[in-house]
PDB file of C-alpha atoms in Angstrom:
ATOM      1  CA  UNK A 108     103.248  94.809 112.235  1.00 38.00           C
ATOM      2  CA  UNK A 109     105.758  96.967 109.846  1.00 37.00           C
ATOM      3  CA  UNK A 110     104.474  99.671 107.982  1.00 37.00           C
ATOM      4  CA  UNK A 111     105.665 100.841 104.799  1.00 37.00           C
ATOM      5  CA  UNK A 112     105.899 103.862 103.835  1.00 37.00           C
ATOM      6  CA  UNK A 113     106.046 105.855 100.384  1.00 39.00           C
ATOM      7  CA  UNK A 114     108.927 107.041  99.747  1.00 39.00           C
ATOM      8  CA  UNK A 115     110.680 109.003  96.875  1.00 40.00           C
ATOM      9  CA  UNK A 116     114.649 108.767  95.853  1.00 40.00           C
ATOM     10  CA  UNK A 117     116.510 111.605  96.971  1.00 45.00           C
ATOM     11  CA  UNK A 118     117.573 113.929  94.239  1.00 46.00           C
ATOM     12  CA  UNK A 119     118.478 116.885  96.894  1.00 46.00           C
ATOM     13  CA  UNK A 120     122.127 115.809  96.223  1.00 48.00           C
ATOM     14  CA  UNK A 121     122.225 116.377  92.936  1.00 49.00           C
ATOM     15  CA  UNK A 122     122.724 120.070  91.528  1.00 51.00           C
ATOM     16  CA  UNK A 123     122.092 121.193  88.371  1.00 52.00           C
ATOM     17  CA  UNK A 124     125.118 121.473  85.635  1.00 57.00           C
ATOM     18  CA  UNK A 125     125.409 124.914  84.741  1.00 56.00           C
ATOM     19  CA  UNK A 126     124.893 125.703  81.091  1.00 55.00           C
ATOM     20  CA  UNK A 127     127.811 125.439  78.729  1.00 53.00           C
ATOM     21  CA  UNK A 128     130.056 129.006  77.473  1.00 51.00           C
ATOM     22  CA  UNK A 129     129.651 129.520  74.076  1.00 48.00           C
ATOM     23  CA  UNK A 130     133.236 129.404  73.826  1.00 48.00           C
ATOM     24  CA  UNK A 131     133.404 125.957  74.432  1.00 47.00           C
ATOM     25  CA  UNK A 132     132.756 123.678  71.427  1.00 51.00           C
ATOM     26  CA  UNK A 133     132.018 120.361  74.234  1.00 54.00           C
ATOM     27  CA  UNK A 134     128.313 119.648  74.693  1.00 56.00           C
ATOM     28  CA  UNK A 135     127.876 117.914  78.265  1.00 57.00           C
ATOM     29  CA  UNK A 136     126.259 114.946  78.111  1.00 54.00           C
ATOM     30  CA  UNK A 137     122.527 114.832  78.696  1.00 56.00           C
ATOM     31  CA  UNK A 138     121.182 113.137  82.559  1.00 57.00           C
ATOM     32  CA  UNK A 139     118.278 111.973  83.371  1.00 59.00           C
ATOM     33  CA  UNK A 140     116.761 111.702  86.703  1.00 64.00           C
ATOM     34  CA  UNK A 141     114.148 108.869  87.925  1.00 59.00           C
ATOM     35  CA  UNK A 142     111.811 109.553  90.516  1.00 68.00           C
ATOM     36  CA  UNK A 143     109.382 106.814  91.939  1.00 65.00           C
ATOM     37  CA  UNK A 144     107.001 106.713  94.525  1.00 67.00           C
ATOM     38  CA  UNK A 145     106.378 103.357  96.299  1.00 62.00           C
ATOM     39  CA  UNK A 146     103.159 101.861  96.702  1.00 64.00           C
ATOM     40  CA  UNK A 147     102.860  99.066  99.023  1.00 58.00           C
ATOM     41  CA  UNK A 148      99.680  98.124  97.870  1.00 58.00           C
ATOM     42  CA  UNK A 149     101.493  98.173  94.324  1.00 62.00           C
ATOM     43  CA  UNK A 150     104.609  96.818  94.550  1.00 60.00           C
ATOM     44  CA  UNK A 151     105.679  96.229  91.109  1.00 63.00           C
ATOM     45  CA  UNK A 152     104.616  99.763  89.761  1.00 66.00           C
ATOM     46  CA  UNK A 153     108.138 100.903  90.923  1.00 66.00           C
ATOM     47  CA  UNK A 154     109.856  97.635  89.051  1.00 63.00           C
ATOM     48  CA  UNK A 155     107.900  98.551  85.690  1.00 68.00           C
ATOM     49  CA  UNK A 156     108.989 102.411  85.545  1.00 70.00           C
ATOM     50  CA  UNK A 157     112.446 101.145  86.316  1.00 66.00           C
ATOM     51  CA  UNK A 158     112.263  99.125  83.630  1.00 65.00           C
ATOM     52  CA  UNK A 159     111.098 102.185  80.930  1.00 70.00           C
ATOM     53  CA  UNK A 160     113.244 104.527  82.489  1.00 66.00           C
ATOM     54  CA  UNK A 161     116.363 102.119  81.098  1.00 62.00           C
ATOM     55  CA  UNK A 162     114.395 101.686  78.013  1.00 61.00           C
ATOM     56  CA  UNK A 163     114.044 105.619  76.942  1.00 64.00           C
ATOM     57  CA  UNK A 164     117.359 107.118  78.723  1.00 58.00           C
ATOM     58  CA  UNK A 165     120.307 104.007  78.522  1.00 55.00           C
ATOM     59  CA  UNK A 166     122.639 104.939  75.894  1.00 51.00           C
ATOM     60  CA  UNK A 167     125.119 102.493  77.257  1.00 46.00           C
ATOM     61  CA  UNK A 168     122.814  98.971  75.395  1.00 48.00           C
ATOM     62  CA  UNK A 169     121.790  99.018  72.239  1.00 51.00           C
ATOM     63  CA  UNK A 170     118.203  99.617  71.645  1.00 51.00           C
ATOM     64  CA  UNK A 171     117.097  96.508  70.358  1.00 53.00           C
ATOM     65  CA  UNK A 172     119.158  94.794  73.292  1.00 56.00           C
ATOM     66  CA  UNK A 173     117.571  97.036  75.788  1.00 51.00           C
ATOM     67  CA  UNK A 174     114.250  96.348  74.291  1.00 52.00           C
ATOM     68  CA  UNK A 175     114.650  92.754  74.174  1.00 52.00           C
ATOM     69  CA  UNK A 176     116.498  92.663  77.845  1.00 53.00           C
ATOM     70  CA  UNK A 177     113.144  94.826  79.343  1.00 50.00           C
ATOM     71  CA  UNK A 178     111.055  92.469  77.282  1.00 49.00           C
ATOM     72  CA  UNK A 179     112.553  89.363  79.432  1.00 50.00           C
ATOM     73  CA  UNK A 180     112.378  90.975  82.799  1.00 48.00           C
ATOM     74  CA  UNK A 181     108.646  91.986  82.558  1.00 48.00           C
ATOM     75  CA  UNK A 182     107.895  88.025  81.289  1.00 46.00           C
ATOM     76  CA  UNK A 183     109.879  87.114  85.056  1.00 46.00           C
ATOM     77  CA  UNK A 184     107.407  89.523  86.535  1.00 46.00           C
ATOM     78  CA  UNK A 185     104.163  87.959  85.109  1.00 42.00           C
ATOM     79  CA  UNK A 186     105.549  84.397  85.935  1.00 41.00           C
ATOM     80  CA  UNK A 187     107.872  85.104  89.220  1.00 42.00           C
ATOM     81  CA  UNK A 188     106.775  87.936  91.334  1.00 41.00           C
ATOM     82  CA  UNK A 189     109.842  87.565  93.263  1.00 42.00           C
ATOM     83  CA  UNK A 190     112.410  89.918  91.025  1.00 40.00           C
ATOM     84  CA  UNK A 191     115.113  91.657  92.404  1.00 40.00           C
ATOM     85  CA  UNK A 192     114.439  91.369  95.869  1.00 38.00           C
ATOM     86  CA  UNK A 193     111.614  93.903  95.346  1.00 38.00           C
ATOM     87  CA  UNK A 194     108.721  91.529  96.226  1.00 41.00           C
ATOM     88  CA  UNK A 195     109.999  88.403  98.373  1.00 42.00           C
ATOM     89  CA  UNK A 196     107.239  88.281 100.671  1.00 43.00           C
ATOM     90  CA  UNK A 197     104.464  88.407  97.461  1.00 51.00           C
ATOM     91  CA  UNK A 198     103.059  85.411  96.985  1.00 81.00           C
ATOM     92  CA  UNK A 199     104.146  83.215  99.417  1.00 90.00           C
ATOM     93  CA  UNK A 200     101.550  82.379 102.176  1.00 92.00           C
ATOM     94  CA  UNK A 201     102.469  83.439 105.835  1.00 93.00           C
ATOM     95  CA  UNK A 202     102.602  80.164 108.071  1.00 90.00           C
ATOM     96  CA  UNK A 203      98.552  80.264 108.657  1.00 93.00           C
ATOM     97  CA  UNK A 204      98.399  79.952 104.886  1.00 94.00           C
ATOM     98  CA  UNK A 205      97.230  83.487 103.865  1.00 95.00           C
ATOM     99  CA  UNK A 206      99.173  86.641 104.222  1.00 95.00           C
ATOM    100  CA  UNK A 207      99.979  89.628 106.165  1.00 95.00           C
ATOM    101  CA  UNK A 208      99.083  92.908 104.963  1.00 95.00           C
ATOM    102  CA  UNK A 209      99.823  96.543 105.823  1.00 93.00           C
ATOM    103  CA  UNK A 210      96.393  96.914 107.633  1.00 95.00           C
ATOM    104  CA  UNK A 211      95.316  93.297 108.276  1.00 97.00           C
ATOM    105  CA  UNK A 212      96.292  89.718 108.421  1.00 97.00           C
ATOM    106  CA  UNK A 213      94.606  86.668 107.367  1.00 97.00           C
ATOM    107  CA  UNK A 214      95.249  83.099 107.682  1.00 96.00           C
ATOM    108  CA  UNK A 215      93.041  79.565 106.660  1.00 94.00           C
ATOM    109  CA  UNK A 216      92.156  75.855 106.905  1.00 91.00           C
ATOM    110  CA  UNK A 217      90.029  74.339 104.007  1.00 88.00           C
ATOM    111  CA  UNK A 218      87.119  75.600 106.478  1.00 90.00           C
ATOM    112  CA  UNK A 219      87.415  78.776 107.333  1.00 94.00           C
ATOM    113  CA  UNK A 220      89.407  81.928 107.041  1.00 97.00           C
ATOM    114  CA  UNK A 221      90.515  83.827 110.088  1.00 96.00           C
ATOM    115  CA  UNK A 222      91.184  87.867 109.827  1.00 97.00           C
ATOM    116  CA  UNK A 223      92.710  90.059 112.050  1.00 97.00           C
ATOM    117  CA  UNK A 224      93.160  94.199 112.132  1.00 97.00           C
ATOM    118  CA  UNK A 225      94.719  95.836 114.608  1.00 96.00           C
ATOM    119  CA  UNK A 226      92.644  98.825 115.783  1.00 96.00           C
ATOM    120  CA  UNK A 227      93.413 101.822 118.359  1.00 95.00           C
ATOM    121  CA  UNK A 228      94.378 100.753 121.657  1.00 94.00           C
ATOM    122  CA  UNK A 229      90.905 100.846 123.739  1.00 93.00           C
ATOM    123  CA  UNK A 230      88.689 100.161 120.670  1.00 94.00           C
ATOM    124  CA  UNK A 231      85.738  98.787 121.921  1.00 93.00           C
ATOM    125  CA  UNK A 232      82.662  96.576 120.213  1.00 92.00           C
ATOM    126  CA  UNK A 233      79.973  99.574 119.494  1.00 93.00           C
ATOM    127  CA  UNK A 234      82.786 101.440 118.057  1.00 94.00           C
ATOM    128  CA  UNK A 235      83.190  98.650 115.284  1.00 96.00           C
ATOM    129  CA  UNK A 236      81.685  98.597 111.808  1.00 96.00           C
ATOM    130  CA  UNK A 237      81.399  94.789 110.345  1.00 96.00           C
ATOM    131  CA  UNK A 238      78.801  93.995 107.815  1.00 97.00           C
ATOM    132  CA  UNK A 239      79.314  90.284 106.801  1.00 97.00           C
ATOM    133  CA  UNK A 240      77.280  89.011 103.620  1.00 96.00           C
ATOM    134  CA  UNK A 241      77.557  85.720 101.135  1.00 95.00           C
ATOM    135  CA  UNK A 242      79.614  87.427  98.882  1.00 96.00           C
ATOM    136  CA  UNK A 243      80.277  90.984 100.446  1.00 97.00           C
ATOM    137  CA  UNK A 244      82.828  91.884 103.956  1.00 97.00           C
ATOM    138  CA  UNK A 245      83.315  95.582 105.054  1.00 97.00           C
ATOM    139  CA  UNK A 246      84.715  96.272 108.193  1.00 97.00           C
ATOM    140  CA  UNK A 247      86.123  99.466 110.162  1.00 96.00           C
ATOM    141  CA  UNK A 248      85.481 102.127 112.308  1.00 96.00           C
ATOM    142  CA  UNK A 249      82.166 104.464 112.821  1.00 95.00           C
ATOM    143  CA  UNK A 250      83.286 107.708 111.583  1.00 94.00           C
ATOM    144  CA  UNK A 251      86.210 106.512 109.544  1.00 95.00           C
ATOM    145  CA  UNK A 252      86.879 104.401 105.782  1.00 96.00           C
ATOM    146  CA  UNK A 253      86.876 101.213 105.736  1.00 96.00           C
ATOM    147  CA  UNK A 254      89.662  99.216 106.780  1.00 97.00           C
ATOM    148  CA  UNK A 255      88.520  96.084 104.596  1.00 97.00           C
ATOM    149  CA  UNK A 256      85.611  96.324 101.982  1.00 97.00           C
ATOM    150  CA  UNK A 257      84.914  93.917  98.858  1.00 96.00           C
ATOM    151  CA  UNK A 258      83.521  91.330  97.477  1.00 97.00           C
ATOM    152  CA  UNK A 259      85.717  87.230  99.304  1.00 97.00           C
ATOM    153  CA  UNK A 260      87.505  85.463  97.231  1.00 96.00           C
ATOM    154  CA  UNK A 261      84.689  82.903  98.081  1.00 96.00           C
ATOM    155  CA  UNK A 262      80.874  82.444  99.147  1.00 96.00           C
ATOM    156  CA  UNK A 263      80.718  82.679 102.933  1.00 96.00           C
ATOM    157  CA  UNK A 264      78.421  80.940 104.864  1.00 95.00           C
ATOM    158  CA  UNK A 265      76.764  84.156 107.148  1.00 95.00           C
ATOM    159  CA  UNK A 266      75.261  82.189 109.945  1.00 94.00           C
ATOM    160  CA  UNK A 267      78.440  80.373 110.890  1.00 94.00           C
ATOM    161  CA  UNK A 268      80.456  83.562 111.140  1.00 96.00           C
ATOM    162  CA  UNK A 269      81.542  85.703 114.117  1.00 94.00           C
ATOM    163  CA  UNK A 270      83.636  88.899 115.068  1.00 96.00           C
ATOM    164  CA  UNK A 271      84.985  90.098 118.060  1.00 95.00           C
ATOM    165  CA  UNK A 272      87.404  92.562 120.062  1.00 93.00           C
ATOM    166  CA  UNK A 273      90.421  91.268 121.355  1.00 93.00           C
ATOM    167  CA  UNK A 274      92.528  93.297 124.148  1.00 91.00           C
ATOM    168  CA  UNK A 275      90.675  96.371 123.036  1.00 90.00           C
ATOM    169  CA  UNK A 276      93.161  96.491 120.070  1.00 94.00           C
ATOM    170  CA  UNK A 277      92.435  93.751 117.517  1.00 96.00           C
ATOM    171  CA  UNK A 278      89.204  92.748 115.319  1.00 97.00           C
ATOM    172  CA  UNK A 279      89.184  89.044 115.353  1.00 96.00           C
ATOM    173  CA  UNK A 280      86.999  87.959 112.112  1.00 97.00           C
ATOM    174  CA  UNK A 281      85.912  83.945 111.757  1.00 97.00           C
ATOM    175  CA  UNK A 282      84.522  83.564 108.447  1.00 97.00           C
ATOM    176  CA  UNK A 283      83.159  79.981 107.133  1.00 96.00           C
ATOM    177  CA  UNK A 284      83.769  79.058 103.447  1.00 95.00           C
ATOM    178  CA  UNK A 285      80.722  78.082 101.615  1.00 93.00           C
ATOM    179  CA  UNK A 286      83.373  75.525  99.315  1.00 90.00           C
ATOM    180  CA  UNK A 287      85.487  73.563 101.904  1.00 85.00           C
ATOM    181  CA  UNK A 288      87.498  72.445  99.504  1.00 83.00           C
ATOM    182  CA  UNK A 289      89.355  75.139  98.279  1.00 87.00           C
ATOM    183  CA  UNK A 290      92.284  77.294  99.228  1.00 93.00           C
ATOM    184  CA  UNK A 291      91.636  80.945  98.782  1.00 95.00           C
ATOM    185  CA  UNK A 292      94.242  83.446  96.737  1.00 94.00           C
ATOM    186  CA  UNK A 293      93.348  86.806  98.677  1.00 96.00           C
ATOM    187  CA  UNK A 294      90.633  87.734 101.445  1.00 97.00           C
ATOM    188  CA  UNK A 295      88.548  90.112  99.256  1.00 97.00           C
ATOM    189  CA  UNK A 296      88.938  90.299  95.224  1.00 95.00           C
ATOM    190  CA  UNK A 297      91.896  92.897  94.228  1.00 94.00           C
ATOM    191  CA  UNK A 298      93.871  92.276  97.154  1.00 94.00           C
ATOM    192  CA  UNK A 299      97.279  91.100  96.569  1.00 94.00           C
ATOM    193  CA  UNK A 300      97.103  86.798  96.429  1.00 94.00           C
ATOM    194  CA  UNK A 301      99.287  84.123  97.262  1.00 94.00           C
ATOM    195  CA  UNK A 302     100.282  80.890  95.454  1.00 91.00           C
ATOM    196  CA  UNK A 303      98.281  78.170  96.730  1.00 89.00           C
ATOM    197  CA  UNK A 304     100.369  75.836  95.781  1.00 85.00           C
ATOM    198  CA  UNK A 305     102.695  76.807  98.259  1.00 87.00           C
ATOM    199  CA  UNK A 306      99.800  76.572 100.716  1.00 87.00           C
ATOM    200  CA  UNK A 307     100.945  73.808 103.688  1.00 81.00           C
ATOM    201  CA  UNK A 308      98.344  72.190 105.728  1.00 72.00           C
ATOM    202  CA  UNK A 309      99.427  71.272 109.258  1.00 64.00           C
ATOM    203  CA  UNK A 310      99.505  67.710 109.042  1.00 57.00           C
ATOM    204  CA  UNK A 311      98.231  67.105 113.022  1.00 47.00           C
ATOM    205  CA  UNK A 312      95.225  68.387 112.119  1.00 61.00           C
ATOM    206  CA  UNK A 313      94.595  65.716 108.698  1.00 63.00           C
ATOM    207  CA  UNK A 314      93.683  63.665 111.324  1.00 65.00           C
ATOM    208  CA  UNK A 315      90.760  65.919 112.743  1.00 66.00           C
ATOM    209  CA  UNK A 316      88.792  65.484 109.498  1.00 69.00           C
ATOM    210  CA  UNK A 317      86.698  62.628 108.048  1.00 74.00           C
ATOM    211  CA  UNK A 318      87.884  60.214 105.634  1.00 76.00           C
ATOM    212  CA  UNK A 319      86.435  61.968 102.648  1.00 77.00           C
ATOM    213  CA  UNK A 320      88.091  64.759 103.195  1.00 74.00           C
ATOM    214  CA  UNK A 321      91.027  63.927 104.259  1.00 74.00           C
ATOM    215  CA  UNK A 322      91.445  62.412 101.325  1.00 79.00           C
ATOM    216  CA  UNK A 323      90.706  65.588  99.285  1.00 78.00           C
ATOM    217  CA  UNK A 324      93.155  67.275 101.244  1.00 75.00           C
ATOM    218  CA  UNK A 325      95.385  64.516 100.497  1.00 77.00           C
ATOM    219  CA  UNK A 326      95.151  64.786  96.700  1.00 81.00           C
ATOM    220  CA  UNK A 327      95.523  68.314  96.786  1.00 77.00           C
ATOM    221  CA  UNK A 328      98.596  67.839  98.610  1.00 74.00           C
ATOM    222  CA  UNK A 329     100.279  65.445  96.537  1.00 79.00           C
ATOM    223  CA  UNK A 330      99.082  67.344  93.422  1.00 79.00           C
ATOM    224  CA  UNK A 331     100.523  70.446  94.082  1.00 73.00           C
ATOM    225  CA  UNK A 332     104.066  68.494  94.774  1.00 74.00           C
ATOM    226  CA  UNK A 333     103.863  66.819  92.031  1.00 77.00           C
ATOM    227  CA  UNK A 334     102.974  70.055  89.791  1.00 76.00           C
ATOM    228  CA  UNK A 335     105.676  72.104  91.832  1.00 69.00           C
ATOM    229  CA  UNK A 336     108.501  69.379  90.079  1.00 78.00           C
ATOM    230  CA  UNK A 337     106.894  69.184  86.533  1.00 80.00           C
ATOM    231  CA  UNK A 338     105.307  65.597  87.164  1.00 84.00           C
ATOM    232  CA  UNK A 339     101.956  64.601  86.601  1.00 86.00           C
ATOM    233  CA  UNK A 340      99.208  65.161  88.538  1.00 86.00           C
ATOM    234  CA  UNK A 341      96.762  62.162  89.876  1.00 85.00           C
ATOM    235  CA  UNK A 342      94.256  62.601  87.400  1.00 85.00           C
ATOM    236  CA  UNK A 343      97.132  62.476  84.923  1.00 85.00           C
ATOM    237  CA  UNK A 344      98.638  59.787  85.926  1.00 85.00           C
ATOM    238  CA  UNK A 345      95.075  57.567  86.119  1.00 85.00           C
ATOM    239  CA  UNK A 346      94.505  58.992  82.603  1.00 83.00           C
ATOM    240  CA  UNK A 347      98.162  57.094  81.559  1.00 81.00           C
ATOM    241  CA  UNK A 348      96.924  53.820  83.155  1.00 83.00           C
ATOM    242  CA  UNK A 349      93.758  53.931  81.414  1.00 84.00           C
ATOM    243  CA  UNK A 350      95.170  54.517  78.297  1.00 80.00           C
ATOM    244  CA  UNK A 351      97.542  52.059  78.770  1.00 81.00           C
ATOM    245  CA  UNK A 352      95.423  49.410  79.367  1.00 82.00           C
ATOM    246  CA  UNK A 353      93.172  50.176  76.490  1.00 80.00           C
ATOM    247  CA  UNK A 354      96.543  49.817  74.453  1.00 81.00           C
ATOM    248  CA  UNK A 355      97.482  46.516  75.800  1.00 83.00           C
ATOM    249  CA  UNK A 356      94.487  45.356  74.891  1.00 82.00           C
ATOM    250  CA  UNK A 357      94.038  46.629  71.206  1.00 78.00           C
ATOM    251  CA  UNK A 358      97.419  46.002  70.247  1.00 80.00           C
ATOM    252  CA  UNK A 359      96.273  45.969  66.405  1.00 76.00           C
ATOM    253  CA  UNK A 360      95.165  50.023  66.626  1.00 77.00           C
ATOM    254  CA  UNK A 361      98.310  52.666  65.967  1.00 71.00           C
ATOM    255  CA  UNK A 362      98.702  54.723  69.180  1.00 67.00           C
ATOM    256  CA  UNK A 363     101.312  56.424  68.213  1.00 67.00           C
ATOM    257  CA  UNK A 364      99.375  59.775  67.997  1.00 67.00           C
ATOM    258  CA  UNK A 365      97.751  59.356  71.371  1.00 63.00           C
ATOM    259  CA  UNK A 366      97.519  62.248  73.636  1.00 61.00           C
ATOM    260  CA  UNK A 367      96.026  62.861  77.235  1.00 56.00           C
ATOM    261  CA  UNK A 368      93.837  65.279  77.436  1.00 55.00           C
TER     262      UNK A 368
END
């Protein structure tokens, strides 16, 4: 698994002018310098002072351009995490359907979520600290912080989870969702999510479930298609037939007016 590190741009190239003679009348032009650290846990902090570093040093736009340019950007940030290159891997679920983080990884069916943290090489099972509750996980090492600790995205269902060491190296975490019938954003609240409408279910295993929910799963797919395009949903598009009918059939009311709620 990559790491990322912080990291801060490297000014140690850049000396400082020396001061102008008073014999000369020309006034060198002011710099500026931006410094950033990068948080991977914060990705977009280093995007937004970017962005307010061009908006209180660029005297090549206009102000009100600048403001209104800055003003755009940070509306693509609150609708498209992926900006600039910056964040490509932000949102969009690994290919278990979760995502992979700097200290763990997490994938998930409809029925459970599955978590894994690499841990020193020879780590063994009375060395491990994993507290599992209905709506509380923390899990580490004796002695150390915790490598996860919050409240799920979800309920879990206690009894029907497990944990164990793999190789000496990994903590393998099976945690059973209380709701089977939703897709979960992050493993514990405040962790960066993922768009679960990008979320694909492996379509050999639709055929594993029973009829009921297979046909949840189902919907859900063809919902989030249809909402991924700008079309109507299922619901919607019953909604439409219902109201169409009722208009056939009471041709002397005014429609014209009608909206779907």
């Amino acid at each position: 698994m990559a790491i990322i590190s912080d990291y801060e741009e490297d000014q140690t190239d850049k000396k400082p002018q020396p001061p102008p003679s008073s014999s000369s009348s020309h006034t060198p032009p002011k710099t500026s310098t931006f410094t950033a650290a990068f948080d991977p846990q914060n990705p977009i902090k280093i995007v937004e002072g970017v962005l307010d570093f061009l908006g209180k040093e660029s005297d090549f736009l206009e102000k009100e351009r600048a403001e209104k340019e800055i003003f755009a950007v940070r509306g693509c940030l609150c609708c498209d995490r992926n900006v600039f290159g910056v964040l490509d891997s932000i949102g969009i679920p690994n290919k278990g359907n979760g995502l992979d983080l700097e200290k763990y990884s997490w994938t998930q069916t409809l029925q459970e979520v599955n978590v894994q943290i690499p841990v020193p090489s020879g780590t063994k099972s009375r060395f491990v600290v994993c507290d599992i509750k209905k709506n509380h996980l923390k899990v580490g090492i004796k002695g150390q912080p915790p490598i996860i600790e919050g409240e799920p995205y979800k309920p879990i269902k206690v009894d029907d989870c497990y944990w164990s060491i793999e190789d000496q190296n990994t903590i393998s975490i099976l945690l059973t969702k209380h709701d089977q019938m939703d897709w979960w954003k992050s493993l514990v609240k405040g962790d960066p999510e993922i768009d679960t409408q990008k979320v694909e279910p492996e379509n050999s295993k639709l055929s594993e479930l029973d009829s009921e929910t297979r046909q949840t799963v189902e919907k859900m797919m063809f919902d989030q298609r249809q909402k991924s395009m700008g079309l109507p949903t299922s619901d919607e598009m019953q909604k439409q037939e219902i109201l169409k009918k009722f208009m056939s059939e009471h041709p002397e009311m005014d429609f014209s007016r009608a909206k779907i709620a």
